[in-house]
Amino acid sequence: MAEFEPKVTAFVCTWCTYAGADLTGTSRIKYASNVRVLRVPCTGRIDFMYVLQAFTQGADGIIISGCHPADCHYTSGNYHARRRWIVLRALLDFVGVDTRRIHFAWVSAAEGAKWADLVNSVVSNVRELGPYDEYRQTIPAHIRPGGIAV
Amino acid sequence: MTGLQDAARDLLQSGEAAVVIGFGGGSAGGARPLMVRDPTSVGDLIFDDRCVHNLAVYLLKPEVKSLGKPAIVGTQAVLRSILQLASEQQVKDRDVIALIPEADGGVRRLETLGEIEGAVSKPDAVLSPEEQNCLDEIASLSREERWRFWQEEFSRCLKCYACRAACPMCYCSQCIVEVNQPQWIPVPAHPLGNMGWHLVRAMHLAGRCVNCGECARACPVDIPLNLLNQVIEKEVAEQFGGKAGLSATASYALSTFTTDDKDTFIR
Amino acid sequence: MIEQKRMSTTSLEALFQRYKTAGWWILAPRAEGDITTFGEVDSPGDVAAGLIQTTLSPKSAVLPIWEELFRFRRGESGIEVVEAAESSVPTIIFGLRPCDARAFAALDAVFTWDSQDEPYLARRNKVAFVSIACNQADDYCFCTSTGGGPGDTAGSDLLLTGVGDEYLVEVVTERGVELAGIAGELFGPAEGMDKAAHLASVPVRFDLDRLRQVLPKTFDREELWIDQSLRCLGCGACAYVCPTCVCFDIQDEATRHGGARVRCWDSCGFSLFTLHTSGHNPREVQSHRWRQRVMHKFAYMPERLQVLGCVGCGRCSRACPVDMNLAEHLAVIAESGE
Ligand code: SF4
Ligand code: SF4
Ligand code: SF4
Ligand code: SF4
C-alpha cells in the first residue's frame, strides 16, 4: 500500500493568512503540498459546518487561520470566531470527534515562514494520526470521498 | 390549585389574557399542556409534580400567538425561557403574564419582564450535581469511547425533530436542516445526517439553552441530547461568564467577545 | 378455516433454529436502553420480554427510514444510472402484535394502488409474520376501536397465544402452513386450549362506524380542529413511530462524482410538508395538518383504498411529547354530532 498522504483543508481569511501564504510562495519557502487552501473574507465567516463538510469530503485534518487579535480587517471578526471555536472544541471533544485534527492559528500577511511551519507541522501530525476513517465510516457509500462504488 | 384557576378565570373574563397556557390532566395519569380560552373551562387547569413541560414553546407558535395575549403558568424553566426569548427580541415587555403557583395554593402574577427577572432563581452552578456527574462520567471515557457512545446514541435518531419542536429556543422559521442550497446537513437519518443534526442543533443553541430538558423529554427514542447543550452551557459560563435565561437584556455570549478570551489552543 | 396447534414455550428455541437453518432472518423486539425496536435476533433469549408494545413499529422492515432507490455517477458517456441492488433476505418478523400485523395491509394498499412500488415489494414479498397475541394492554391501546383485537389473526401468518407454558398456534395463511411445516414435530393438537381467556381486554374507545359517518362532514369545522390541535407541536414523532404512516421525501445526495436518489420518511405534521415553492402553503396552520392526519387515516384511506390507516397500536399517543391522545380525539369527533 502506498504511504498515506494526509489531506488537509485550510480555511483562511483573505486579508492576513491568505496573504501570508502568498508570501510563503513568493519567498520560495517550500512546504508540504498536502494542504488545500480555501479563502474566505474573514475568520468570522467560517461556520463550524465548514469543518463538518471538510471531513465529509475527505479531509484528514483542518487548519483554520486568520488575522492576529486586534488585526482583523473588519475589526472584530476574529474575536467572534474565537468564541465560537472555544465552544465548538468543547462540543466536538465531548462527542468524541478527534480534535487533534483541527488546528487553529493566527498567521499575518507578514508571516510567510509561520505559515510554512504551521502546514508542515499539521501535515506531519495528521500523518501520524492516519486517515480519519472513524469519521468516514459515518458517510454513506454513495457520497463517501474517493468517488462512489456503484 | 383553585388560586390558579381563579387567577386564570379573572384574566380571561377581564380580557387581560386571551388564552391561559397551563397544564391539564393527561393520559395514563400524566399531565399535558392545556390551552384555556374559555373562562368556564379553567377548572381543567392543574398544577403539581407531573407538570414538567416547558410551556414557553407555545409563546412563539403562530397558532397560539394569533389568539391574543397569553398568560402562562410559570415554572422556573418557563420563566428562564421567557427571559431568554426577551433577550433575543422575541418577546417584549408585557407580552405575556406569568402565573406562578405558590406552595400555599395562591398564585403570584408577574406582568413585566422585570418582575420575571426578580422571580427567576439564580443558582450558583450552571448544572445541578446530578447533571454534572452525568457529564463527568462521559468525559471520563476515552475519546474513542465517547465517539462510540454518541454514535450509538445518534444511531437511534429518527430525524423526527420533536426535540426541535419542543424547544422554546428553536424558533427559526427556516431551520438550517431545511436549507438545501447547499444542503449542509444530510436529510436522511444515516449516521452522517444524524451526527450533523445533533451538532448543528447544539451549536445553534450555544449560550441560549435554558437547560429545561424538554428536548430530551420529547425524544421518542430517549437520546440524552440535552447533555450536548449542557456541555456547551458549562463552557460558556466558565469561559465567558453568564448563563442563559436569567436576564431579559443580556447580550448573547457568542455575539460579543472580550479581547482576552482564551486562546491557548490557537497558535 | 384456521388450523390450531399447540407448542410448548420451551420449543421456541428449536423453532428459531429451524427457521434460521431454513434461511430465514428473524427480526424481533429488542431492548435498546429504555426503548424497544425490531432488530435481528439469534435466539428467543434476545427477544425483549414482557412488553406491551415496542417503541418503534416493524414498518422499517419493509419501508426503511431511508433507502437508496438508485445510484448515479458521471461515466465515460454521461450520467450512468444503476438500480439499487436487491438485498433483502427472507425475514420472519417474530413477536409483533396483532395490530402491527394488520398494519401491513395499509402499507400494501398505498404502495400498490396505482403503480407497484418495486423497492417496497421486493422486501414485502420476503417477509412473514409470526405474531404474539396480547395478554396485556395499556391505556393507549385501542385496536378494538379500529376493527382489530388482542387476538386478531388478520395479517399474521402464524399467531401465537400464550396459554400457561404453552402457545396456542394458529396457522392463518399459506405461508403459515409453510412456516408450521418447517418445524412440524414441535406442534401437537390444540384441543382444550381456551384462547379467549388469555387475551387482554381492550375497551372500545369510540364507535368506528359513527366516526366514519361524522368525520367526512367535519372538514370545515375549524374550531373543532383548532381545539384539538392547539397543543400539537408539529413534530414528526407520531408519524415516525406509526406502523401505517407512509409519507416519504425524495432526496438526491451527491458529490460531484455521483450519488444516490434516496427515499426518507416524512410527516404531514411538519409545517414545511406542503409548502409550495411559491411560498403558498395549503395547510398553513397546525389545525389543518392535524385534520389531515386524522382524515387521511379515517376518511381518505378507507374511502379510496378500502383500508383504515390506523390499527390502534397507540404508539403515536405514547410517543407524543405533549400527549395528543389520538383515541381520545377520535372519540370527541365521533360524539360531536354531524
Ligand atoms: S434543554 Fe433542550 S429544549 Fe430546553 S432550551 Fe435547552 S436545547 Fe432547548
Ligand atoms: S427527538 Fe430524538 S429522534 Fe427525533 S430528531 Fe430529535 S434526537 Fe432525533
Ligand atoms: S395512528 Fe397511532 S394508533 Fe394508529 S396505527 Fe399509527 S401509531 Fe398506531
Ligand atoms: S401529535 Fe404529538 S407527536 Fe404528532 S406532531 Fe403533534 S406534537 Fe408531534
Coordinates of C-alpha atoms in Angstrom, one line a residue, chain A residues 83-97 99 104, chain B residues 139 146 150 199 203 227-228 230-236 238-239 262 265:
Chain A
R83 CA -15.5 32.4 20.9
R84 CA -17.2 30.1 18.5
W85 CA -14.1 27.9 18.3
I86 CA -13.9 27.6 22.1
V87 CA -17.5 26.4 22.2
L88 CA -17.0 24.1 19.2
R89 CA -14.0 22.5 20.6
A90 CA -15.8 21.7 23.8
L91 CA -18.7 20.1 21.9
L92 CA -16.6 18.2 19.4
D93 CA -14.4 16.8 22.1
F94 CA -17.4 15.8 24.2
V95 CA -18.9 13.8 21.3
G96 CA -15.5 12.2 20.6
V97 CA -14.5 13.9 17.3
T99 CA -10.0 17.5 17.9
F104 CA -6.3 27.0 14.8
Chain B
A139 CA -16.0 13.0 30.0
R146 CA -17.0 8.9 23.7
W150 CA -22.5 9.1 20.9
L199 CA -24.0 19.0 16.3
M203 CA -24.1 24.8 18.2
L227 CA -26.2 16.8 27.5
L228 CA -24.7 18.3 24.4
Q230 CA -25.2 21.3 29.0
V231 CA -21.6 20.8 28.0
I232 CA -21.7 23.9 25.9
E233 CA -23.5 26.0 28.6
K234 CA -20.9 25.0 31.1
E235 CA -18.1 26.0 28.7
V236 CA -19.9 29.3 28.0
E238 CA -16.7 29.2 32.5
Q239 CA -15.1 31.0 29.6
K262 CA -8.9 32.1 26.0
F265 CA -5.3 26.5 21.7

